[in-house]
Coordinates of N, CA and C in Angstrom, one line a residue:
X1 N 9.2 -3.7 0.7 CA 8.4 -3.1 -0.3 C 7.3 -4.1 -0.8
X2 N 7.6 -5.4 -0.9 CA 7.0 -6.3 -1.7 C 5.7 -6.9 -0.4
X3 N 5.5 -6.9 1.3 CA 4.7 -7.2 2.1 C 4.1 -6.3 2.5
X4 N 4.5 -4.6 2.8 CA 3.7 -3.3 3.2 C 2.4 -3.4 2.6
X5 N 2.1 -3.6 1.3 CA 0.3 -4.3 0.8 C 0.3 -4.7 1.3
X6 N 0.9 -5.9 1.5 CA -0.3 -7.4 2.2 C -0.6 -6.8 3.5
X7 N 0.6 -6.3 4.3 CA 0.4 -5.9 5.9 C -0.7 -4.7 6.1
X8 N -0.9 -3.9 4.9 CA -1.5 -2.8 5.1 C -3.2 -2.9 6.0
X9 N -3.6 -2.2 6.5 CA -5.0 -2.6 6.8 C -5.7 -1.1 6.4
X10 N -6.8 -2.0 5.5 CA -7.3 -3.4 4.8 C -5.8 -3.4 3.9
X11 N -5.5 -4.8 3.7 CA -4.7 -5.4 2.7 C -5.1 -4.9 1.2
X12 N -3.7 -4.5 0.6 CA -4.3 -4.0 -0.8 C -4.6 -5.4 -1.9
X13 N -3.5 -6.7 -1.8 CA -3.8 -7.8 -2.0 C -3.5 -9.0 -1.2
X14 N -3.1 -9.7 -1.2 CA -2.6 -11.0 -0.1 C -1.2 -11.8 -0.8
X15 N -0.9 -12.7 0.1 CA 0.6 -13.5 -0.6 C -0.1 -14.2 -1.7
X16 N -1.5 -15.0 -1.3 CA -1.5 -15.7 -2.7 C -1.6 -14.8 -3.8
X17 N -2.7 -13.4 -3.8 CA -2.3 -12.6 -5.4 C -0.8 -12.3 -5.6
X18 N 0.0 -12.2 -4.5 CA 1.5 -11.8 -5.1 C 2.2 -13.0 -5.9
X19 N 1.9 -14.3 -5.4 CA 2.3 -14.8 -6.0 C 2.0 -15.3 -7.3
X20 N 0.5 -14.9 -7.4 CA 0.1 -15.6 -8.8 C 0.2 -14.4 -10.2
X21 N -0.6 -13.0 -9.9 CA -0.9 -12.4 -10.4 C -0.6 -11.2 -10.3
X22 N -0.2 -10.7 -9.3 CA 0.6 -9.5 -9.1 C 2.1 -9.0 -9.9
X23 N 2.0 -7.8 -10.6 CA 2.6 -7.7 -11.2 C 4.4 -6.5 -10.1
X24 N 5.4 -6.1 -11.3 CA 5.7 -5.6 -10.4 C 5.3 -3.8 -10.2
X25 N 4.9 -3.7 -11.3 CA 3.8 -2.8 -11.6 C 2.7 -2.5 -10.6
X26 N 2.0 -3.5 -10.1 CA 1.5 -3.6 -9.2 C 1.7 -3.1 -7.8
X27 N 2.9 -3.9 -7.5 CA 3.9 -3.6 -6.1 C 3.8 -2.2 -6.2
X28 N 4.6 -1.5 -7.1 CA 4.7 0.0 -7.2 C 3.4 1.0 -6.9
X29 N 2.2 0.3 -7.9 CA 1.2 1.5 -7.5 C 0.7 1.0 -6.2
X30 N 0.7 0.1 -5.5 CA 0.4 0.3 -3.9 C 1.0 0.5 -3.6
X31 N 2.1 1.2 -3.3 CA 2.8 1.6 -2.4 C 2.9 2.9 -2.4
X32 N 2.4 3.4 -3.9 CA 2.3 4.8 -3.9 C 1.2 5.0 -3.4
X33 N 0.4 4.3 -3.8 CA -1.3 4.2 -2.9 C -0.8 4.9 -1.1
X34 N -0.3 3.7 -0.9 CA -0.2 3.5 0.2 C 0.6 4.9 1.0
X35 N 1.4 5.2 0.1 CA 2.0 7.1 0.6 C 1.3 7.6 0.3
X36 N 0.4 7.8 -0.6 CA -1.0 8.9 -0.7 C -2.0 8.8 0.5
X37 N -2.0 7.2 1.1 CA -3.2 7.1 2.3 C -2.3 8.0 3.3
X38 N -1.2 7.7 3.9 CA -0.7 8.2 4.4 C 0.0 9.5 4.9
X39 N 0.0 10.2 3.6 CA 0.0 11.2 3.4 C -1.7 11.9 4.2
X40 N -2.3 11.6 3.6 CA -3.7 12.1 3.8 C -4.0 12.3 5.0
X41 N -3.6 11.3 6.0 CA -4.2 10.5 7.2 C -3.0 11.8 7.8
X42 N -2.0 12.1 7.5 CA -0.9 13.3 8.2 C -1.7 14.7 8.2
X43 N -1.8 15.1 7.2 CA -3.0 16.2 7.4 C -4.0 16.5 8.1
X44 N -4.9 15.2 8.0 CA -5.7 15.4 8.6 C -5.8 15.3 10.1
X45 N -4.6 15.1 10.4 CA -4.1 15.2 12.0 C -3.8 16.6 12.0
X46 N -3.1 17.2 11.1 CA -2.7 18.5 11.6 C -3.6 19.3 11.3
X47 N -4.9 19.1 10.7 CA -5.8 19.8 10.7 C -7.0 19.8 11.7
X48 N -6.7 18.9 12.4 CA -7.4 19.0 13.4 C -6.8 19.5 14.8
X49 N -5.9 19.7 14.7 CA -4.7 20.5 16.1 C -5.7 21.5 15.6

């Protein structure tokens, strides 16, 4: 949970913001980010079948 940002591409922050300033708050809304990109990017596959 806590590297899926960093790994994401584009990265939503890096290890150094996790370490300094990232909250856990933080972690959370990217990752929900990160199911919304995802989400989106599923659609639009099946909308294009």
């Amino acid at each position: 949970m806590l590297w899926r940002p960093i790994l994401a591409d584009p990265p939503i922050y890096s290890l150094g913001d996790l370490r300094t300033w990232v909250t856990l708050k933080d972690v959370f809304d990217a990752n929900e980010a990160l199911d919304l990109r995802s989400a989106m990017a599923e659609r639009a596959m099946e909308a294009q079948k």
